[in-house]
Short mmCIF file of C-alpha atoms in Angstrom, two decimals:
data_model
loop_
_atom_site.label_atom_id
_atom_site.label_comp_id
_atom_site.label_asym_id
_atom_site.label_seq_id
_atom_site.Cartn_x
_atom_site.Cartn_y
_atom_site.Cartn_z
CA UNK A 1 101.40 126.47 72.03
CA UNK A 2 100.45 125.96 68.40
CA UNK A 3 98.32 123.10 67.15
CA UNK A 4 98.58 122.66 63.42
CA UNK A 5 99.67 126.28 63.15
CA UNK A 6 96.72 127.88 64.90
CA UNK A 7 97.51 129.70 68.09
CA UNK A 8 96.42 127.42 70.88
CA UNK A 9 96.94 128.79 74.32
CA UNK A 10 96.99 126.41 77.19
CA UNK A 11 97.12 126.55 80.97
CA UNK A 12 97.54 129.84 82.68
CA UNK A 13 96.99 130.70 86.30
CA UNK A 14 95.20 133.76 87.62
CA UNK A 15 96.52 135.66 90.63
CA UNK A 16 93.79 135.16 93.16
CA UNK A 17 91.22 133.51 90.92
CA UNK A 18 88.27 132.28 92.99
CA UNK A 19 88.12 128.54 93.43
CA UNK A 20 84.58 127.33 92.72
CA UNK A 21 82.79 124.73 94.74
CA UNK A 22 83.22 121.14 93.67
CA UNK A 23 80.65 119.30 91.59
CA UNK A 24 79.14 119.98 88.14
CA UNK A 25 77.63 123.36 89.09
CA UNK A 26 80.88 124.51 90.64
CA UNK A 27 82.80 123.33 87.57
CA UNK A 28 80.34 125.17 85.32
CA UNK A 29 80.77 128.37 87.32
CA UNK A 30 84.54 127.96 87.20
CA UNK A 31 84.55 127.60 83.42
CA UNK A 32 82.27 130.62 82.98
CA UNK A 33 84.45 132.68 85.30
CA UNK A 34 87.54 131.65 83.36
CA UNK A 35 85.85 132.96 80.21
CA UNK A 36 85.02 136.23 81.92
CA UNK A 37 88.63 136.66 83.02
CA UNK A 38 89.85 136.01 79.48
CA UNK A 39 87.45 138.60 78.04
CA UNK A 40 88.60 141.11 80.65
CA UNK A 41 92.27 140.43 79.87
CA UNK A 42 91.69 140.95 76.15
CA UNK A 43 90.13 144.35 76.92
CA UNK A 44 93.02 145.30 79.17
CA UNK A 45 96.68 146.13 78.64
CA UNK A 46 99.71 143.87 78.33
CA UNK A 47 100.17 143.78 82.10
CA UNK A 48 96.58 142.56 82.55
CA UNK A 49 97.13 139.82 79.98
CA UNK A 50 100.34 138.72 81.65
CA UNK A 51 98.57 138.60 85.02
CA UNK A 52 95.79 136.53 83.46
CA UNK A 53 98.27 134.11 81.98
CA UNK A 54 100.11 133.74 85.25
CA UNK A 55 97.01 133.10 87.30
CA UNK A 56 94.22 131.45 85.32
CA UNK A 57 95.77 128.27 83.88
CA UNK A 58 96.44 124.95 85.53
CA UNK A 59 99.93 124.06 86.66
CA UNK A 60 100.14 121.34 84.03
CA UNK A 61 99.32 123.77 81.25
CA UNK A 62 101.87 126.29 82.45
CA UNK A 63 104.48 123.54 82.64
CA UNK A 64 103.87 122.68 78.98
CA UNK A 65 104.40 126.22 77.69
CA UNK A 66 105.93 129.33 79.31
CA UNK A 67 103.58 132.02 80.53
CA UNK A 68 105.56 134.63 78.61
CA UNK A 69 104.81 132.92 75.31
CA UNK A 70 101.14 132.63 76.09
CA UNK A 71 100.91 136.29 77.03
CA UNK A 72 102.76 137.28 73.87
CA UNK A 73 100.24 135.36 71.76
CA UNK A 74 97.40 137.27 73.39
CA UNK A 75 99.27 140.55 72.87
CA UNK A 76 99.72 139.75 69.17
CA UNK A 77 96.03 138.96 68.85
CA UNK A 78 95.00 142.30 70.34
CA UNK A 79 97.55 144.12 68.18
CA UNK A 80 96.12 142.63 65.00
CA UNK A 81 92.43 142.56 65.91
CA UNK A 82 92.05 145.82 67.82
CA UNK A 83 89.44 146.11 70.54
CA UNK A 84 87.87 142.75 71.44
CA UNK A 85 84.56 142.24 73.21
CA UNK A 86 82.55 139.16 74.17
CA UNK A 87 79.18 138.81 72.44
CA UNK A 88 78.07 135.28 73.34
CA UNK A 89 78.85 132.60 75.91
CA UNK A 90 77.93 128.96 75.31
CA UNK A 91 78.28 126.45 78.16
CA UNK A 92 78.94 123.14 76.41
CA UNK A 93 79.56 121.03 79.51
CA UNK A 94 80.51 121.67 83.15
CA UNK A 95 84.17 122.21 82.23
CA UNK A 96 83.80 123.49 78.65
CA UNK A 97 82.76 127.01 77.66
CA UNK A 98 82.89 128.69 74.23
CA UNK A 99 83.06 132.48 73.98
CA UNK A 100 82.25 134.30 70.77
CA UNK A 101 84.25 137.53 70.60
CA UNK A 102 83.89 140.44 68.18
CA UNK A 103 86.97 142.33 67.01
CA UNK A 104 87.37 145.95 65.99
CA UNK A 105 88.50 144.84 62.53
CA UNK A 106 85.24 143.04 61.83
CA UNK A 107 86.39 139.47 62.43
CA UNK A 108 84.90 137.14 64.99
CA UNK A 109 86.79 134.85 67.32
CA UNK A 110 85.82 131.70 69.21
CA UNK A 111 87.62 131.12 72.48
CA UNK A 112 87.18 127.46 73.45
CA UNK A 113 87.96 126.94 77.12
CA UNK A 114 88.38 123.66 78.98
CA UNK A 115 89.01 123.76 82.72
CA UNK A 116 90.99 121.28 84.77
CA UNK A 117 89.37 118.46 86.70
CA UNK A 118 92.26 118.45 89.18
CA UNK A 119 92.45 122.23 89.63
CA UNK A 120 88.85 123.49 89.50
CA UNK A 121 88.42 126.80 87.73
CA UNK A 122 91.88 126.74 86.18
CA UNK A 123 92.16 126.53 82.39
CA UNK A 124 93.66 123.33 81.05
CA UNK A 125 93.26 124.21 77.37
CA UNK A 126 92.38 127.39 75.49
CA UNK A 127 91.84 127.36 71.73
CA UNK A 128 91.54 130.61 69.78
CA UNK A 129 89.72 129.97 66.51
CA UNK A 130 88.13 132.05 63.79
CA UNK A 131 84.35 132.27 64.05
CA UNK A 132 81.53 133.57 61.91
CA UNK A 133 79.27 136.52 62.56
CA UNK A 134 76.63 135.25 65.03
CA UNK A 135 73.97 137.19 63.11
CA UNK A 136 74.78 135.19 59.96
CA UNK A 137 74.80 131.95 61.92
CA UNK A 138 71.36 132.79 63.31
CA UNK A 139 69.98 133.48 59.82
CA UNK A 140 71.32 130.13 58.60
CA UNK A 141 69.89 128.12 61.51
CA UNK A 142 67.76 125.17 60.46
CA UNK A 143 64.07 125.45 61.39
CA UNK A 144 63.13 123.45 64.46
CA UNK A 145 60.20 121.97 62.57
CA UNK A 146 62.46 120.58 59.84
CA UNK A 147 62.18 121.04 56.06
CA UNK A 148 60.45 118.93 53.40
CA UNK A 149 62.64 116.22 51.93
CA UNK A 150 62.36 117.60 48.40
CA UNK A 151 63.83 120.93 49.55
CA UNK A 152 66.73 119.39 51.44
CA UNK A 153 69.43 119.68 48.72
CA UNK A 154 68.65 123.38 48.12
CA UNK A 155 68.58 124.11 51.83
CA UNK A 156 71.97 122.43 52.31
CA UNK A 157 73.50 124.13 49.26
CA UNK A 158 72.80 127.75 50.18
CA UNK A 159 73.93 127.32 53.78
CA UNK A 160 77.28 125.76 52.84
CA UNK A 161 77.75 128.27 50.01
CA UNK A 162 77.47 131.07 52.58
CA UNK A 163 80.24 129.50 54.67
CA UNK A 164 82.39 129.02 51.58
CA UNK A 165 81.86 132.68 50.60
CA UNK A 166 83.18 133.67 54.01
CA UNK A 167 86.19 131.37 53.41
CA UNK A 168 85.10 129.50 56.50
CA UNK A 169 84.68 126.13 54.80
CA UNK A 170 86.75 124.41 52.13
CA UNK A 171 85.88 120.80 51.41
CA UNK A 172 83.28 118.26 50.32
CA UNK A 173 79.93 117.20 51.76
CA UNK A 174 77.73 114.14 51.26
CA UNK A 175 74.26 113.53 52.72
CA UNK A 176 72.44 110.26 52.08
CA UNK A 177 69.22 108.58 53.09
CA UNK A 178 69.73 104.85 53.21
CA UNK A 179 71.75 103.91 50.12
CA UNK A 180 70.62 106.97 48.14
CA UNK A 181 72.87 110.04 48.03
CA UNK A 182 70.68 113.15 48.21
CA UNK A 183 73.44 115.74 48.19
CA UNK A 184 77.07 115.97 47.08
CA UNK A 185 78.94 119.24 47.00
CA UNK A 186 82.48 120.61 46.77
CA UNK A 187 83.65 124.05 47.89
CA UNK A 188 86.80 126.14 47.96
CA UNK A 189 90.28 125.39 46.67
CA UNK A 190 92.11 122.09 46.72
CA UNK A 191 95.26 124.02 45.83
CA UNK A 192 95.37 127.81 46.08
CA UNK A 193 98.67 128.11 44.22
CA UNK A 194 97.42 126.26 41.13
CA UNK A 195 93.83 127.57 41.40
CA UNK A 196 92.58 123.97 41.54
CA UNK A 197 89.11 123.76 43.10
CA UNK A 198 87.91 120.97 45.32
CA UNK A 199 85.69 118.43 43.56
CA UNK A 200 83.62 115.55 44.89
CA UNK A 201 86.47 113.25 43.79
CA UNK A 202 89.19 115.17 45.64
CA UNK A 203 91.17 113.12 48.15
CA UNK A 204 91.32 114.56 51.68
CA UNK A 205 93.51 113.65 54.61
CA UNK A 206 91.11 111.67 56.79
CA UNK A 207 93.06 112.25 60.03
CA UNK A 208 91.53 110.17 62.86
CA UNK A 209 88.53 109.14 60.78
CA UNK A 210 90.94 106.42 59.60
CA UNK A 211 90.74 104.74 63.00
CA UNK A 212 87.49 103.21 61.78
CA UNK A 213 89.41 101.35 59.06
CA UNK A 214 91.95 99.91 61.49
CA UNK A 215 89.24 98.81 63.89
CA UNK A 216 87.30 97.09 61.10
CA UNK A 217 90.45 95.30 59.95
CA UNK A 218 91.20 94.00 63.44
CA UNK A 219 87.63 92.78 63.85
CA UNK A 220 87.82 91.09 60.44
CA UNK A 221 90.80 89.08 61.72
CA UNK A 222 88.75 88.17 64.79
CA UNK A 223 85.98 87.02 62.43
CA UNK A 224 88.50 84.81 60.65
CA UNK A 225 89.58 83.22 63.93
CA UNK A 226 93.16 84.46 63.56
CA UNK A 227 93.19 86.64 66.68
CA UNK A 228 91.08 87.27 69.79
CA UNK A 229 90.09 90.64 71.23
CA UNK A 230 91.50 89.43 74.54
CA UNK A 231 94.92 88.58 73.11
CA UNK A 232 97.76 90.42 74.87
CA UNK A 233 99.30 92.89 72.43
CA UNK A 234 102.80 91.55 73.14
CA UNK A 235 101.76 88.15 71.85
CA UNK A 236 101.83 89.73 68.40
CA UNK A 237 104.11 92.71 68.92
CA UNK A 238 107.02 91.76 71.18
CA UNK A 239 108.77 94.97 70.02
CA UNK A 240 106.52 96.93 72.39
CA UNK A 241 108.73 97.79 75.36
CA UNK A 242 107.11 100.88 76.89
CA UNK A 243 107.57 101.07 80.64
CA UNK A 244 104.77 99.06 82.19
CA UNK A 245 103.97 97.20 78.98
CA UNK A 246 104.78 93.94 80.75
CA UNK A 247 101.29 94.31 82.21
CA UNK A 248 98.60 92.61 80.18
CA UNK A 249 97.29 95.04 77.58
CA UNK A 250 94.67 93.49 75.31
CA UNK A 251 93.60 94.31 71.79
CA UNK A 252 90.17 95.12 73.20
CA UNK A 253 91.71 97.84 75.38
CA UNK A 254 93.68 99.29 72.49
CA UNK A 255 90.53 99.56 70.38
CA UNK A 256 88.70 101.54 73.09
CA UNK A 257 91.70 103.64 74.23
CA UNK A 258 91.57 102.05 77.68
CA UNK A 259 95.02 100.44 77.52
CA UNK A 260 96.84 103.02 79.63
CA UNK A 261 99.15 103.83 76.69
CA UNK A 262 99.72 107.57 76.46
CA UNK A 263 100.91 110.03 73.87
CA UNK A 264 103.85 109.17 71.67
CA UNK A 265 106.26 112.00 70.74
CA UNK A 266 107.94 110.11 67.88
CA UNK A 267 104.74 109.58 65.87
CA UNK A 268 105.23 112.33 63.31
CA UNK A 269 108.50 110.99 61.98
CA UNK A 270 109.09 108.62 59.08
CA UNK A 271 108.77 104.95 60.09
CA UNK A 272 109.37 101.96 57.81
CA UNK A 273 106.41 100.06 59.28
CA UNK A 274 104.01 100.09 62.20
CA UNK A 275 106.18 97.54 63.97
CA UNK A 276 109.20 99.80 63.52
CA UNK A 277 107.15 102.68 64.90
CA UNK A 278 106.17 100.66 67.97
CA UNK A 279 109.83 100.10 68.74
CA UNK A 280 110.12 103.86 69.40
CA UNK A 281 107.37 103.81 72.05
CA UNK A 282 109.31 103.91 75.28
CA UNK A 283 107.30 106.18 77.55
CA UNK A 284 105.57 104.88 80.68
CA UNK A 285 101.92 103.88 80.82
CA UNK A 286 99.76 106.71 82.12
CA UNK A 287 97.24 104.42 83.82
CA UNK A 288 96.63 100.81 84.71
CA UNK A 289 95.31 98.90 81.67
CA UNK A 290 91.52 99.00 81.70
CA UNK A 291 91.33 101.70 84.38
CA UNK A 292 90.16 104.63 82.23
CA UNK A 293 89.97 106.01 78.74
CA UNK A 294 92.80 108.14 77.37
CA UNK A 295 92.55 108.90 73.67
CA UNK A 296 95.95 108.23 72.12
CA UNK A 297 97.09 107.56 68.56
CA UNK A 298 99.62 105.10 69.94
CA UNK A 299 96.82 102.59 70.64
CA UNK A 300 96.02 102.39 66.94
CA UNK A 301 99.61 102.28 65.76
CA UNK A 302 99.97 99.24 68.03
CA UNK A 303 96.91 97.74 66.35
CA UNK A 304 98.53 98.46 62.98
CA UNK A 305 101.57 96.51 64.14
CA UNK A 306 99.25 93.62 65.03
CA UNK A 307 97.77 93.75 61.51
CA UNK A 308 101.28 93.54 60.03
CA UNK A 309 102.32 90.70 62.32
CA UNK A 310 99.23 88.55 61.79
CA UNK A 311 98.87 89.05 58.02
CA UNK A 312 102.58 89.16 57.18
CA UNK A 313 101.83 92.18 54.97
CA UNK A 314 102.42 95.89 55.11
CA UNK A 315 99.71 98.04 56.65
CA UNK A 316 98.26 99.34 53.37
CA UNK A 317 98.03 95.89 51.82
CA UNK A 318 96.42 94.51 54.97
CA UNK A 319 93.83 97.30 55.05
CA UNK A 320 93.19 96.89 51.35
CA UNK A 321 92.52 93.15 51.71
CA UNK A 322 90.45 93.38 54.88
CA UNK A 323 88.56 96.67 54.43
CA UNK A 324 89.08 98.76 51.31
CA UNK A 325 88.44 96.05 48.72
CA UNK A 326 85.43 94.43 50.49
CA UNK A 327 83.91 97.90 50.96
CA UNK A 328 84.59 98.94 47.33
CA UNK A 329 86.72 101.87 48.52
CA UNK A 330 88.59 102.33 45.27
CA UNK A 331 90.27 105.69 45.91
CA UNK A 332 91.50 105.46 49.50
CA UNK A 333 95.27 105.35 49.94
CA UNK A 334 97.87 105.55 52.70
CA UNK A 335 100.10 107.64 50.43
CA UNK A 336 101.40 110.93 51.76
CA UNK A 337 99.91 114.23 50.70
CA UNK A 338 102.90 114.74 48.43
CA UNK A 339 102.24 111.37 46.73
CA UNK A 340 98.44 111.56 46.47
CA UNK A 341 97.90 112.91 42.98
CA UNK A 342 94.43 114.32 43.59
CA UNK A 343 94.95 115.29 47.21
CA UNK A 344 93.77 118.59 48.67
CA UNK A 345 96.44 120.76 50.25
CA UNK A 346 95.76 121.36 53.93
CA UNK A 347 95.49 125.06 54.82
CA UNK A 348 95.71 126.83 58.14
CA UNK A 349 96.53 130.25 59.57
CA UNK A 350 100.05 131.14 60.64
CA UNK A 351 100.77 130.75 64.35
CA UNK A 352 101.10 134.52 64.81
CA UNK A 353 97.92 135.19 62.77
CA UNK A 354 95.17 133.09 64.42
CA UNK A 355 92.34 135.05 62.76
CA UNK A 356 93.82 134.79 59.29
CA UNK A 357 94.25 138.46 58.47
CA UNK A 358 97.05 137.39 56.10
CA UNK A 359 95.04 134.50 54.62
CA UNK A 360 95.55 130.74 54.56
CA UNK A 361 99.00 129.20 54.30
CA UNK A 362 99.79 125.56 53.43
CA UNK A 363 100.10 123.16 56.36
CA UNK A 364 103.16 121.17 55.34
CA UNK A 365 104.31 119.80 58.70
CA UNK A 366 103.25 116.22 57.91
CA UNK A 367 102.71 116.58 54.14
CA UNK A 368 105.47 114.11 53.29
CA UNK A 369 104.47 111.43 55.80
CA UNK A 370 102.43 108.38 54.85
CA UNK A 371 99.35 107.53 56.88
CA UNK A 372 99.60 105.15 59.79
CA UNK A 373 97.03 102.99 61.53
CA UNK A 374 95.87 105.87 63.72
CA UNK A 375 94.71 107.87 60.70
CA UNK A 376 95.78 110.11 57.87
CA UNK A 377 94.70 107.98 54.91
CA UNK A 378 93.63 110.06 51.91
CA UNK A 379 90.03 109.34 51.02
CA UNK A 380 86.90 110.74 49.36
CA UNK A 381 83.35 111.34 50.52
CA UNK A 382 82.14 108.47 48.31
CA UNK A 383 84.67 106.02 49.71
CA UNK A 384 83.64 106.93 53.25
CA UNK A 385 80.00 106.47 52.29
CA UNK A 386 80.87 103.06 50.84
CA UNK A 387 82.58 102.14 54.12
CA UNK A 388 79.58 103.16 56.22
CA UNK A 389 77.07 101.30 54.05
CA UNK A 390 79.26 98.20 53.80
CA UNK A 391 79.52 98.09 57.57
CA UNK A 392 75.77 98.61 58.00
CA UNK A 393 74.87 95.94 55.43
CA UNK A 394 77.27 93.37 56.92
CA UNK A 395 79.66 93.23 53.97
CA UNK A 396 82.72 93.78 56.19
CA UNK A 397 82.00 91.76 59.33
CA UNK A 398 79.75 89.05 60.66
CA UNK A 399 76.54 90.12 62.40
CA UNK A 400 78.12 89.51 65.81
CA UNK A 401 81.24 91.55 65.08
CA UNK A 402 79.21 94.28 63.40
CA UNK A 403 77.19 94.60 66.61
CA UNK A 404 80.45 94.71 68.55
CA UNK A 405 81.81 97.54 66.39
CA UNK A 406 78.55 99.48 66.64
CA UNK A 407 78.33 99.28 70.44
CA UNK A 408 79.73 101.95 72.78
CA UNK A 409 82.17 100.80 75.44
CA UNK A 410 83.26 103.79 77.50
CA UNK A 411 82.43 107.45 78.09
CA UNK A 412 84.48 109.80 75.90
CA UNK A 413 85.41 112.78 78.11
CA UNK A 414 86.44 116.20 76.80
CA UNK A 415 84.32 116.19 73.63
CA UNK A 416 82.12 119.18 72.71
CA UNK A 417 78.98 117.00 72.77
CA UNK A 418 78.18 114.08 75.08
CA UNK A 419 79.85 111.07 73.50
CA UNK A 420 80.88 107.51 74.11
CA UNK A 421 83.60 105.50 72.38
CA UNK A 422 83.73 101.92 71.20
CA UNK A 423 86.05 100.13 68.80
CA UNK A 424 87.27 102.92 66.53
CA UNK A 425 83.84 104.57 66.69
CA UNK A 426 82.42 107.58 68.48
CA UNK A 427 78.77 107.41 69.53
CA UNK A 428 76.39 110.28 70.15
CA UNK A 429 73.03 111.54 69.00
CA UNK A 430 71.46 113.93 66.50
CA UNK A 431 67.89 115.10 66.93
CA UNK A 432 67.31 112.29 69.41
CA UNK A 433 68.68 109.60 67.06
CA UNK A 434 71.68 107.53 68.08
CA UNK A 435 74.68 108.00 65.78
CA UNK A 436 78.07 106.47 65.13
CA UNK A 437 81.12 107.62 63.19
CA UNK A 438 84.36 109.45 63.82
CA UNK A 439 85.88 112.86 63.53
CA UNK A 440 89.40 113.88 62.59
CA UNK A 441 91.58 116.94 62.73
CA UNK A 442 91.92 119.76 65.19
CA UNK A 443 92.04 123.51 65.62
CA UNK A 444 93.84 125.00 62.62
CA UNK A 445 95.39 121.66 61.70
CA UNK A 446 94.34 122.11 58.09
CA UNK A 447 91.91 119.22 58.33
CA UNK A 448 88.46 119.02 59.93
CA UNK A 449 86.42 115.93 59.15
CA UNK A 450 83.42 114.13 60.57
CA UNK A 451 81.11 111.27 59.68
CA UNK A 452 77.76 110.79 61.36
CA UNK A 453 75.48 107.87 60.55
CA UNK A 454 72.30 107.01 62.40
CA UNK A 455 72.30 103.56 63.97
CA UNK A 456 68.97 102.81 62.30
CA UNK A 457 70.74 103.10 58.93
CA UNK A 458 68.53 105.91 57.62
CA UNK A 459 70.94 108.85 57.44
CA UNK A 460 74.64 109.35 56.70
CA UNK A 461 76.42 112.72 56.81
CA UNK A 462 80.06 113.03 55.71
CA UNK A 463 82.13 116.21 55.72
CA UNK A 464 85.79 116.43 54.68
CA UNK A 465 87.59 119.77 54.96
CA UNK A 466 91.09 120.98 54.14
CA UNK A 467 90.98 124.22 56.14
CA UNK A 468 89.95 125.66 59.50
CA UNK A 469 87.96 123.68 62.05
CA UNK A 470 84.50 124.04 60.51
CA UNK A 471 84.03 120.50 59.21
CA UNK A 472 82.75 118.83 62.36
CA UNK A 473 80.53 121.79 63.25
CA UNK A 474 78.99 121.63 59.77
CA UNK A 475 78.49 117.86 60.01
CA UNK A 476 76.72 118.24 63.35
CA UNK A 477 74.35 120.89 61.98
CA UNK A 478 73.50 118.72 58.96
CA UNK A 479 72.99 115.65 61.12
CA UNK A 480 70.63 117.58 63.41
CA UNK A 481 68.77 118.95 60.38
CA UNK A 482 68.15 115.63 58.63
CA UNK A 483 67.07 114.04 61.88
CA UNK A 484 64.22 116.59 62.05
CA UNK A 485 63.01 116.25 58.46
CA UNK A 486 59.28 116.52 57.92
#
């Protein structure tokens, strides 16, 4: 399977793979063992890789993509990279392990493994991503004791410059303390063909970071007394006819991804409006409304349809009136990449070249599509900073609704770090401080973004990237660093 052009291998099953005991420790052992089997298969021959693919993935993963294709992707990787050996194993959670692999050709590879909850020890998702030399990463690690505030900009600059030199990060970065921006930087190309560099004013595809805007707009309508969080979605969007949608699904559940609405195959097609898009949602619910969280873009497209129905305006005009203008976000637009005049081209590696031996290629799959309410608006680091500070200072919502937006609602499973989710916000911690924000993008999708702001209002970190999957990792490291400042 390919996600945004990067080889993403999913479910395989291993001949007689041991089934670990149940519980967190058993799950952890199962994930580690899955990583060991992958490393062994990459050292072996084509038959060993085929056996790995046929025996180590979950049944659901194998159903989504043929074993032969998965094995072929591994064969291509070994052909291009030469001998591959594991150098580090990081256990991120009981069912999530990252392997760092060294290749004969001098490149490094991260194998991100998630194992199945239903089939312990079997791989549900495997992402093969470029990685940096662990020795370089160790040299660039932030000191545990923190750094003096006056050295912070220099310390940030040289670390990001190293990543940019390795062509591991293209994008923009902002770090602020309170309302004061301490660091802004831009790295790499916005357009390789025209030799246009990224600047701090470059527009980037925000991907799912844009869910924050939709959530704020919905809560603004609640503030105005025009809707209630407990309104059934079909009160406002009768076009919604997915199987099971006759059950009561509330706006509150859509905001927190607990509606039971699943993935939506028709999303990445042109739609005249959010309400027109909703009319193409005809799959069944995947769970009873309110039963559990399932992150799905469809929830936010439904909320976009509510915005259109209540305001009588198109989505962009509604967001502009309710969010962009009050937050002084002067550059943000729902225009497509092709229409955004100062927009960075998204870059990824070809599906058959996951380590980028042939360099970056443009990611044009959704380049001509306008953003929807689930994300994809083109924005800048300064506009995102304006959004965060406007929310914190109460310029977007009442005190009560601001508290609502900045409160976690449900655990967010499957994320690299322990997280919870609220209304268009992800909650976690950096250096012991509680944070809120959102990330956007995915492995080799040509976009990797993250915003982290501390709930006490002291620190904001924003990273927008138009290549690879380094943006969120960089944002996390910066967030941890500023939280430990002397």
